[in-house]
Amino acid sequence: MRDCTGWLLDLYPDSEAGVVLWIVTQTGKRLRLRQPFTVEFAIAGPAPRLRSAWQWLRNQPIPVKLERSQGRDLFLTEPVTLLSIHTDAACQPRLFAQLCKAFPDLDYYNADIQLSLRHAALFDTFPLARCEIEYDAAGTVSSLHVLDSPWETDPQAVSLRILNLDSDVDPQYAPPQSLLVYDDAQMGEELALAHPQKLLEGLAEILTAYDPDILITAYGDSWILPYLIQKSAELHFSLPLNRDPEHRIIRKNERSYFSYGHIVFNNQQIHLFGRLHLDKKNSFLFKDCGLEGVLESARVTTLPIQTSARTSPGTGISSMQVLTALRNHILVPWHKQQVEQVKTAAEMITYDQGGLVYQPKIGLHHNVAELDFISMYPSVMVKCNISPETSRPDHLGSETEPGLVPLTLKPLLDKRVKIKLALGSLPPTDPRYKRYQAASATYKWLLVTCFGYLGYKNAKFGRIESHESVTMMGREALLTAKETAEDMGYEILHMYVDALWVIKDGVSRPDQLGPLLDAISERTGLSIALDGIYRWLAFLPSRADKRVAVPNRYFGVFQDGSIKFRGIEARRGDMPPFVTDTQIELVKILASAKSPAQLTYSIQQAERFLQQKVSLLRLGQIPLNQLIISQRLSRELSAYKSPSPAARALKQLQSIGQDKRPGQKIRFLYTLTHDGVQAWDLPEKPLHSQIDTTEYEKLLQRAVQTVFDPFAYHPSLVKETAYQECLC
DNA sequence: TACAGTCGGGG
DNA sequence: GTGTACGACTGTA
């Protein structure tokens, strides 16, 4: 018998039986261990059907242990009678698929659960958990103890070997000539793509010598790894991308799906075994929060690192709920079917609204304080114990046992608060600072998504009534905050879901807001913080009707000089960088005015800056990539009923055999050509003389108007003097 | 003018 | 493998 202490790098089903565990030991060894692992799932239904299923299970080849049992379905008051099926982890997905095909009418429980979650429920494991393990000479684990928890803020760190794999240029802009292979110290090699055999040999040598734990690529999912795999096959070369020789690399297909009212495109994925492949271009989490964020997300969701890097926070929070359910012996339904309960008309009025949204007072304001509730909705869920099983408001607070959702959220919220507090007192140079920031940003997404998930009808533990309870409590809290502020002599300029903007004569310093913040926290039981005090802030009217305010169109500058803007052109992803940058720069110039008196001067400065930009545009001196419009395709080309610019650009691409799927972005320029646009991904770039500058001036004019309007200033873009200055 | 198409939002 | 809202706004016909 041997034993070791180490960190769990990866966990997946063995091809034969049980699970494979990869351990990075304290002494730096990489161990591949196996552990027998039996899993359980269950079916419910009419007794005769369960008897038939019992017979069927007895007569099929996969070994199973069957028993009658009872379980708790969160959505039912009575216990459910079950036929529970115990089988080996490696066989369960196949057995479930076959059983489900033979008995589609039964209710399935705990049937489609990630292996890592099942393991976590039993052994308290999670990615990078520190473990103490006993195993025999054949590498079979006999005991496993986890020594730390995902909720520790400073776990003993594991030292991982990281290898980066990029191309010399971004393949989106030009065809790459070589691959760059380098470690974290930026030491590495450049391998020419022109010589595949030499490329493979060079890479194999590095992989063997360095034996990385994590392979971080740019476009490894969509291009580099598929390319390497294909070349290896063609040349009969054995490239050690994988660490586990018994497991083949798997490719998960690309797909498009709906999320948040948009169609989203997910590229294909390449997963390795025993080594982790992370594609930084195919992971929102990686782009947002870096490797630290990816690892942190895996730790708290218990999803495998390669999976957690590529999934949405919705999947993450859902996994956490499933884990809570498993640990508390609550059945996890498959294909949750649930209808909204009938409500009276009166109930509809109180329930069926979202967050509280006010009409802001249009125009320019000075010394405005913005107060934000911290993680308002998740806090409400925990504080009021809102969960699918405790969601009716007449039940609110009456449950003594915390529900599934609060139980899941509590440790996450607590850890985020702990980290945020620590961040406040740490210097940015502290080694923990970066990790804490990444972790906080990661948890933020998990927490935010949890609320939406509560109201999603296909979520395993969603229930629309819980969703509505949360928004109702949120509205109440915001109204309480409003009353509190008014009681203390503040004027409310605006309220929006979890934030309010207030002013009061003589209040212009953060410390003056302390009593108000304390009073609101006291009266609502929720944490609220000062986002900042604006030197000035402009709430914008609707373009259609200048008398009507729009709840989320504003821009302003805080006392520290940082600017904040919502809903204006620069926030939109479909504006060309030229317009976005110019608009932001204009706001910054106006922001440099420390007092209303200095504004006149700043406005003049802003106008001069603007005239220069316009001149450069007309002279064709703005680089083409500053003029690219990027839009998300919402459908197939044939499904477009009217030829939008994006559709016309897509048509151009398709005519040269390039395709874009719904959810992918298409980039184009406004041109003076027949279509009025030119797709950026065509081999030919347009000449500057073909650019439709009036179209860009129109976009710019609009963005400029947005910024200058609150200052009652209306510049025209044509100014001969500035134009001539640029000509010289 | 009506309808089609795109975007943001939370922190 | 997991949020098909909702309203502001612009473009097309």
Coordinates of C-alpha atoms in Angstrom, one line a residue, chain A residues 70-561:
Chain A
Q70 CA -38.2 6.2 -1.5
G71 CA -37.0 9.7 -2.3
R72 CA -37.8 13.3 -2.0
D73 CA -38.8 15.3 -5.1
L74 CA -38.5 19.0 -4.3
F75 CA -41.7 19.8 -6.1
L76 CA -43.9 17.1 -4.5
T77 CA -45.1 17.0 -0.9
E78 CA -45.2 13.2 -0.6
P79 CA -42.2 10.9 -0.9
V80 CA -41.8 9.2 -4.3
T81 CA -41.6 5.4 -4.6
L82 CA -38.6 4.5 -6.7
L83 CA -36.8 1.7 -8.4
S84 CA -33.2 2.7 -7.8
I85 CA -30.4 1.3 -10.0
H86 CA -26.8 1.0 -8.9
T87 CA -24.2 0.5 -11.6
D88 CA -20.6 1.3 -12.4
A89 CA -19.9 5.0 -13.2
A90 CA -18.4 4.1 -16.6
C91 CA -21.6 2.2 -17.7
Q92 CA -24.3 4.5 -16.3
P93 CA -24.7 7.0 -19.2
R94 CA -25.1 4.1 -21.7
L95 CA -27.5 2.2 -19.4
F96 CA -29.6 5.3 -18.9
A97 CA -29.8 6.0 -22.6
Q98 CA -31.0 2.5 -23.3
L99 CA -33.4 2.4 -20.5
C100 CA -34.8 5.7 -21.4
K101 CA -35.4 4.5 -25.0
A102 CA -37.2 1.4 -23.8
F103 CA -39.3 3.3 -21.1
P104 CA -39.8 6.8 -22.2
D105 CA -42.9 7.2 -20.1
L106 CA -41.1 6.9 -16.7
D107 CA -39.8 9.7 -14.5
Y108 CA -36.0 9.7 -14.2
Y109 CA -34.0 11.0 -11.3
N110 CA -30.3 11.6 -10.8
A111 CA -29.9 10.3 -14.3
D112 CA -27.9 12.9 -16.2
I113 CA -25.5 14.1 -13.6
Q114 CA -21.8 14.9 -14.3
L115 CA -19.5 12.4 -12.9
S116 CA -17.4 15.0 -11.1
L117 CA -20.6 16.2 -9.2
R118 CA -21.4 12.6 -8.1
H119 CA -17.8 12.2 -6.9
A120 CA -18.0 15.6 -5.2
A121 CA -21.2 14.6 -3.4
L122 CA -19.6 11.5 -2.0
F123 CA -16.0 12.4 -1.4
D124 CA -16.1 16.3 -1.2
T125 CA -13.7 16.5 -4.1
F126 CA -13.4 19.4 -6.4
P127 CA -10.9 20.4 -9.1
L128 CA -7.5 21.2 -7.4
A129 CA -8.7 19.9 -4.1
R130 CA -5.8 18.9 -1.8
C131 CA -6.2 15.2 -1.1
E132 CA -4.7 12.4 0.9
I133 CA -4.8 9.2 -1.0
E134 CA -4.0 5.5 -0.4
Y135 CA -3.5 3.2 -3.4
D136 CA -2.1 -0.1 -4.3
A137 CA 0.7 -1.1 -6.7
A138 CA -1.7 -1.2 -9.6
G139 CA -2.8 2.4 -8.9
T140 CA -6.2 1.5 -7.5
V141 CA -7.4 3.9 -4.8
S142 CA -8.5 2.4 -1.5
S143 CA -9.0 5.6 0.5
L144 CA -9.4 9.3 -0.4
H145 CA -9.6 12.2 2.0
V146 CA -10.0 15.8 0.9
L147 CA -8.0 18.2 3.1
D148 CA -9.4 21.6 2.1
S149 CA -12.6 23.2 0.8
P150 CA -13.6 25.4 -2.1
W151 CA -14.7 28.0 0.4
E152 CA -11.2 28.7 1.7
T153 CA -9.9 32.0 0.4
D154 CA -6.2 31.0 0.5
P155 CA -5.8 27.3 -0.1
Q156 CA -2.3 25.8 -0.3
A157 CA -1.4 26.4 -3.9
V158 CA -0.5 23.8 -6.4
S159 CA 2.4 24.4 -8.8
L160 CA 1.2 23.6 -12.3
R161 CA 3.2 23.4 -15.5
I162 CA 1.7 25.6 -18.2
L163 CA 2.5 25.6 -21.9
N164 CA 1.1 28.2 -24.3
L165 CA 0.4 27.5 -27.9
D166 CA -0.4 30.4 -30.2
S167 CA 0.0 31.3 -33.8
D168 CA 2.3 34.1 -34.9
V169 CA -0.6 36.2 -36.1
D170 CA -4.3 36.2 -35.2
P171 CA -5.8 33.9 -37.9
Q172 CA -8.9 36.2 -38.0
Y173 CA -6.7 38.8 -39.7
A174 CA -4.1 37.0 -41.7
P175 CA -3.0 33.5 -42.5
P176 CA -0.5 32.4 -39.8
Q177 CA 3.0 31.2 -40.8
S178 CA 4.1 29.5 -37.6
L179 CA 3.1 28.3 -34.1
L180 CA 4.6 29.8 -31.0
V181 CA 5.2 27.4 -28.1
Y182 CA 6.2 29.0 -24.8
D183 CA 6.0 28.6 -21.1
D184 CA 4.9 31.1 -18.5
A185 CA 8.3 32.8 -18.5
Q186 CA 7.7 33.5 -22.2
M187 CA 10.6 31.1 -23.1
G188 CA 9.9 29.0 -26.1
E189 CA 10.2 28.2 -29.8
E190 CA 8.6 29.2 -33.1
L191 CA 7.7 26.3 -35.3
A192 CA 7.0 26.9 -39.0
L193 CA 3.6 25.6 -40.3
A194 CA 5.2 25.1 -43.7
H195 CA 7.0 21.9 -42.5
P196 CA 4.4 19.8 -40.7
Q197 CA 6.7 16.9 -40.0
K198 CA 9.3 19.2 -38.4
L199 CA 6.5 21.0 -36.6
L200 CA 5.1 17.8 -35.1
E201 CA 8.6 16.6 -34.1
G202 CA 9.5 19.9 -32.5
L203 CA 6.2 20.0 -30.6
A204 CA 6.5 16.4 -29.5
E205 CA 9.9 17.1 -28.1
I206 CA 8.6 20.0 -26.0
L207 CA 5.6 18.1 -24.8
T208 CA 7.7 15.2 -23.7
A209 CA 10.4 17.2 -22.1
Y210 CA 8.1 19.7 -20.3
D211 CA 5.1 17.5 -19.8
P212 CA 2.6 20.4 -19.1
D213 CA -0.5 20.1 -17.0
I214 CA -2.3 22.8 -18.8
L215 CA -2.1 23.6 -22.5
I216 CA -3.4 27.2 -23.1
T217 CA -4.1 28.0 -26.7
A218 CA -5.5 30.7 -28.9
Y219 CA -8.0 29.0 -31.2
G220 CA -6.9 25.5 -30.1
D221 CA -10.5 24.3 -30.2
S222 CA -11.4 25.5 -33.7
W223 CA -8.1 25.3 -35.4
I224 CA -4.7 24.5 -33.8
L225 CA -5.5 21.2 -32.1
P226 CA -7.7 19.8 -34.9
Y227 CA -4.9 20.8 -37.3
L228 CA -2.3 19.0 -35.3
I229 CA -4.4 15.9 -34.8
Q230 CA -5.1 15.8 -38.5
K231 CA -1.5 16.2 -39.5
S232 CA -0.4 13.5 -37.0
A233 CA -2.9 11.1 -38.6
E234 CA -1.7 11.9 -42.1
L235 CA 1.9 11.5 -41.3
H236 CA 1.4 8.6 -38.9
F237 CA 3.1 10.6 -36.2
S238 CA 2.3 10.0 -32.5
L239 CA 2.0 13.4 -30.9
P240 CA 1.7 13.2 -27.1
L241 CA -1.0 15.9 -26.7
N242 CA -2.8 13.6 -24.3
R243 CA -1.3 12.4 -21.1
D244 CA -3.6 9.4 -20.7
P245 CA -2.6 6.9 -23.4
E246 CA -5.8 4.9 -22.8
H247 CA -8.1 7.7 -23.6
R248 CA -8.7 9.2 -27.0
I249 CA -9.0 13.0 -27.4
I250 CA -12.6 14.0 -27.7
R251 CA -14.1 16.7 -29.9
K252 CA -17.4 18.3 -28.9
N253 CA -19.3 19.6 -31.8
E254 CA -20.1 23.3 -32.4
R255 CA -23.6 24.4 -31.7
S256 CA -25.9 27.4 -31.7
Y257 CA -28.3 28.0 -28.8
F258 CA -30.5 30.7 -27.4
S259 CA -29.5 32.6 -24.4
Y260 CA -30.8 35.9 -23.1
G261 CA -32.9 36.5 -26.2
H262 CA -29.9 36.2 -28.4
I263 CA -28.6 33.3 -30.4
V264 CA -25.2 32.2 -29.2
F265 CA -22.6 30.3 -31.2
N266 CA -20.4 27.8 -29.4
N267 CA -17.4 26.6 -31.3
Q268 CA -16.3 23.0 -31.2
Q269 CA -14.2 22.0 -28.3
I270 CA -11.1 19.7 -27.9
H271 CA -10.8 18.0 -24.5
L272 CA -7.7 16.2 -23.4
F273 CA -7.3 13.6 -20.8
G274 CA -4.8 13.8 -17.9
R275 CA -3.8 17.2 -19.3
L276 CA -6.1 20.2 -19.6
H277 CA -6.7 22.1 -22.8
L278 CA -8.0 25.6 -22.4
D279 CA -8.7 27.8 -25.5
K280 CA -8.6 31.4 -24.3
K281 CA -10.5 32.4 -27.5
N282 CA -13.3 30.0 -26.7
S283 CA -14.0 30.8 -23.1
F284 CA -15.7 33.9 -21.9
L285 CA -14.6 33.1 -18.4
F286 CA -10.9 33.1 -19.5
K287 CA -11.3 36.3 -21.4
D288 CA -13.0 38.0 -18.5
C289 CA -11.2 36.6 -15.5
G290 CA -8.2 34.7 -16.8
L291 CA -6.8 31.4 -15.8
E292 CA -7.4 32.2 -12.1
G293 CA -11.0 32.8 -12.8
V294 CA -11.3 29.5 -14.7
L295 CA -9.7 27.5 -11.8
E296 CA -11.7 29.4 -9.2
S297 CA -15.0 28.7 -11.1
A298 CA -14.1 25.0 -11.3
R299 CA -13.4 24.8 -7.6
V300 CA -16.7 26.2 -6.5
T301 CA -18.9 24.5 -9.2
T302 CA -17.0 21.2 -9.0
L303 CA -17.2 21.0 -12.8
P304 CA -14.0 19.7 -14.5
I305 CA -11.7 22.5 -15.4
Q306 CA -11.9 22.0 -19.1
T307 CA -15.7 22.1 -18.9
S308 CA -15.9 25.0 -16.5
A309 CA -13.8 27.1 -18.8
R310 CA -16.2 26.7 -21.6
T311 CA -19.7 26.7 -20.0
S312 CA -22.0 29.6 -19.1
P313 CA -22.4 30.7 -15.5
G314 CA -25.9 29.2 -15.8
T315 CA -24.4 25.7 -16.1
G316 CA -22.1 26.5 -13.2
I317 CA -24.8 27.6 -10.8
S318 CA -27.0 24.8 -11.9
S319 CA -24.2 22.3 -11.1
M320 CA -23.8 23.8 -7.6
Q321 CA -27.6 23.3 -7.0
V322 CA -27.4 19.7 -8.2
L323 CA -24.5 19.1 -5.8
T324 CA -26.5 20.6 -2.9
A325 CA -29.4 18.4 -3.9
L326 CA -27.2 15.2 -3.9
R327 CA -25.7 16.0 -0.6
N328 CA -29.1 16.6 1.0
H329 CA -30.7 13.6 -0.6
I330 CA -33.1 15.6 -2.8
L331 CA -33.9 13.9 -6.1
V332 CA -32.5 15.7 -9.2
P333 CA -35.3 15.5 -11.8
W334 CA -34.5 14.8 -15.5
H335 CA -36.6 16.8 -17.9
K336 CA -38.3 18.8 -15.2
Q337 CA -41.9 19.3 -16.1
Q338 CA -43.7 22.0 -14.2
V339 CA -46.5 24.3 -15.0
E340 CA -47.0 27.7 -13.4
Q341 CA -49.7 27.5 -10.8
V342 CA -52.9 29.4 -11.4
K343 CA -53.0 32.8 -9.9
T344 CA -55.7 35.3 -9.2
A345 CA -55.8 38.6 -11.0
A346 CA -54.8 40.4 -7.8
E347 CA -51.8 38.2 -7.4
M348 CA -50.8 38.8 -11.0
I349 CA -50.5 42.6 -10.3
T350 CA -48.2 42.2 -7.3
Y351 CA -46.1 39.4 -8.8
D352 CA -45.7 39.8 -12.5
Q353 CA -43.2 42.6 -12.7
G354 CA -39.5 42.6 -12.8
G355 CA -37.2 45.0 -11.0
L356 CA -38.4 48.5 -10.0
V357 CA -37.6 51.0 -12.8
Y358 CA -38.1 54.8 -12.4
Q359 CA -38.1 57.6 -14.9
P360 CA -35.0 59.6 -14.1
K361 CA -35.1 63.4 -14.0
I362 CA -33.8 64.3 -17.4
G363 CA -30.8 66.6 -17.7
L364 CA -27.5 67.5 -16.1
H365 CA -27.0 67.1 -12.4
H366 CA -24.1 67.8 -10.0
N367 CA -22.8 66.0 -6.9
V368 CA -25.1 63.0 -7.5
A369 CA -24.5 60.0 -5.2
E370 CA -25.1 56.5 -6.7
L371 CA -26.0 53.9 -4.1
D372 CA -26.0 50.2 -5.1
F373 CA -27.3 47.2 -3.2
I374 CA -24.5 44.5 -3.2
S375 CA -25.6 41.3 -5.0
M376 CA -29.2 42.3 -4.3
Y377 CA -31.1 39.4 -5.7
P378 CA -28.9 36.6 -4.3
S379 CA -28.9 38.3 -1.0
V380 CA -32.7 38.5 -1.0
M381 CA -32.8 34.8 -1.9
V382 CA -30.7 33.9 1.1
K383 CA -32.2 36.4 3.5
C384 CA -35.8 35.5 2.7
N385 CA -35.1 31.8 2.1
I386 CA -36.4 31.9 -1.4
S387 CA -36.2 28.5 -3.2
P388 CA -38.5 26.6 -5.4
E389 CA -39.9 24.6 -2.5
T390 CA -40.4 27.7 -0.2
S391 CA -41.4 30.2 -2.8
R392 CA -45.0 31.4 -2.0
P393 CA -44.9 34.7 -0.2
D394 CA -47.2 33.4 2.5
H395 CA -44.4 30.8 3.2
L396 CA -41.7 33.4 3.2
G397 CA -39.6 33.3 6.3
S398 CA -41.9 30.7 7.8
E399 CA -39.6 27.8 6.8
T400 CA -37.1 26.9 9.5
E401 CA -34.9 24.8 7.2
P402 CA -33.0 26.8 4.5
G403 CA -34.2 25.8 1.0
L404 CA -32.0 24.4 -1.7
V405 CA -31.2 27.7 -3.5
P406 CA -30.2 29.6 -0.4
L407 CA -28.2 26.7 0.8
T408 CA -26.3 26.7 -2.4
L409 CA -25.8 30.5 -2.5
K410 CA -24.9 31.2 1.1
P411 CA -21.2 30.0 1.0
L412 CA -20.7 31.7 -2.4
L413 CA -22.1 35.1 -1.1
D414 CA -20.1 34.8 2.1
K415 CA -16.9 34.1 0.2
R416 CA -17.4 36.9 -2.2
V417 CA -18.0 39.4 0.7
K418 CA -14.9 38.1 2.5
I419 CA -12.8 38.5 -0.7
K420 CA -14.3 42.0 -1.4
L421 CA -13.5 43.1 2.1
A422 CA -9.9 41.8 1.7
L423 CA -9.5 43.5 -1.6
G424 CA -10.4 46.8 0.0
S425 CA -7.4 46.6 2.3
L426 CA -4.8 44.8 0.0
P427 CA -2.4 46.8 -2.1
P428 CA -2.7 45.8 -5.8
T429 CA 0.9 44.5 -5.6
D430 CA -0.1 41.8 -3.1
P431 CA 0.2 38.3 -4.7
R432 CA -3.3 37.6 -3.6
Y433 CA -4.8 40.7 -5.3
K434 CA -5.1 39.4 -8.8
R435 CA -6.5 36.0 -7.7
Y436 CA -9.1 37.7 -5.4
Q437 CA -10.2 40.0 -8.2
A438 CA -10.6 37.1 -10.7
A439 CA -12.5 35.1 -8.0
S440 CA -14.8 38.0 -7.2
A441 CA -15.6 38.6 -10.9
T442 CA -16.2 34.9 -11.4
Y443 CA -18.6 34.6 -8.4
K444 CA -20.4 37.8 -9.5
W445 CA -21.5 36.0 -12.7
L446 CA -22.5 32.9 -10.9
L447 CA -24.6 35.0 -8.4
V448 CA -26.2 37.1 -11.1
T449 CA -27.1 34.1 -13.2
C450 CA -28.7 32.3 -10.3
F451 CA -31.5 34.8 -10.2
G452 CA -32.4 34.4 -13.8
Y453 CA -32.1 30.7 -13.5
L454 CA -34.7 30.6 -10.8
G455 CA -37.3 31.8 -13.3
Y456 CA -36.2 29.7 -16.2
K457 CA -38.9 27.1 -16.9
N458 CA -36.5 24.4 -17.9
A459 CA -34.0 24.8 -15.0
K460 CA -34.0 21.7 -12.8
F461 CA -34.7 23.8 -9.7
G462 CA -36.4 26.8 -11.2
R463 CA -39.9 28.0 -10.4
I464 CA -41.4 31.2 -11.8
E465 CA -43.0 32.1 -8.4
S466 CA -39.7 32.1 -6.7
H467 CA -38.4 34.4 -9.4
E468 CA -41.3 36.8 -8.8
S469 CA -40.9 36.7 -5.0
V470 CA -37.3 37.9 -5.5
T471 CA -38.2 40.8 -7.7
M472 CA -41.0 41.7 -5.3
M473 CA -38.6 41.8 -2.3
G474 CA -36.1 43.7 -4.4
R475 CA -38.7 46.3 -5.3
E476 CA -39.7 46.6 -1.6
A477 CA -36.1 47.1 -0.6
L478 CA -35.5 49.8 -3.2
L479 CA -38.7 51.6 -2.1
T480 CA -37.6 51.4 1.5
A481 CA -34.3 52.9 0.5
K482 CA -36.1 55.7 -1.3
E483 CA -38.2 56.5 1.8
T484 CA -35.2 56.4 4.0
A485 CA -33.3 58.8 1.7
E486 CA -36.3 61.2 1.5
D487 CA -36.7 61.0 5.3
M488 CA -33.1 62.2 5.6
G489 CA -33.6 65.1 3.2
Y490 CA -32.3 63.7 0.0
E491 CA -33.9 64.2 -3.4
I492 CA -34.3 61.0 -5.5
L493 CA -33.2 61.6 -9.1
H494 CA -33.5 58.0 -10.3
M495 CA -34.0 54.3 -9.2
Y496 CA -33.1 51.3 -11.2
V497 CA -33.6 47.7 -9.9
D498 CA -30.8 47.7 -7.3
A499 CA -29.5 51.3 -7.5
L500 CA -30.6 54.8 -6.6
W501 CA -29.2 58.2 -7.5
V502 CA -29.7 60.9 -4.9
I503 CA -28.7 64.5 -4.2
K504 CA -28.8 66.8 -1.2
D505 CA -27.6 70.4 -0.8
G506 CA -24.3 70.5 0.9
V507 CA -23.6 66.8 0.4
S508 CA -20.6 66.2 -1.8
R509 CA -18.2 63.9 0.1
P510 CA -18.4 60.1 0.5
D511 CA -18.3 60.2 4.3
Q512 CA -21.4 62.3 4.4
L513 CA -23.4 59.4 2.9
G514 CA -22.4 57.1 5.7
P515 CA -25.5 57.6 7.9
L516 CA -27.8 57.1 4.9
L517 CA -26.1 53.9 3.9
D518 CA -26.3 52.6 7.5
A519 CA -30.0 53.5 7.7
I520 CA -30.8 51.7 4.5
S521 CA -28.9 48.6 5.5
E522 CA -30.6 48.7 8.8
R523 CA -34.1 49.0 7.4
T524 CA -33.8 46.6 4.5
G525 CA -31.4 44.0 6.0
L526 CA -29.4 44.2 2.8
S527 CA -25.9 45.5 2.2
I528 CA -25.8 48.7 0.2
A529 CA -22.7 50.7 -0.8
L530 CA -21.8 54.0 -2.4
D531 CA -20.8 53.4 -6.0
G532 CA -19.5 57.0 -6.0
I533 CA -20.3 60.6 -6.2
Y534 CA -20.6 62.1 -9.7
R535 CA -19.1 65.5 -10.4
W536 CA -21.8 65.6 -13.0
L537 CA -24.2 63.1 -14.4
A538 CA -26.6 63.4 -17.4
F539 CA -29.8 61.4 -17.7
L540 CA -30.8 61.3 -21.3
P541 CA -34.3 61.6 -22.9
S542 CA -35.7 59.3 -25.5
R543 CA -34.7 60.1 -29.0
A544 CA -38.3 59.6 -30.2
D545 CA -39.7 62.1 -27.6
K546 CA -37.5 64.5 -25.8
R547 CA -39.9 64.8 -22.9
V548 CA -39.7 61.1 -22.1
A549 CA -36.9 59.8 -19.9
V550 CA -35.2 56.5 -20.7
P551 CA -34.4 54.5 -17.5
N552 CA -31.0 53.3 -18.6
R553 CA -29.4 56.0 -20.8
Y554 CA -27.0 58.1 -18.9
F555 CA -23.3 59.2 -18.6
G556 CA -21.3 61.0 -16.0
V557 CA -18.0 61.5 -14.3
F558 CA -17.1 60.5 -10.7
Q559 CA -15.1 62.6 -8.4
D560 CA -12.0 60.5 -9.1
G561 CA -12.3 61.3 -12.8

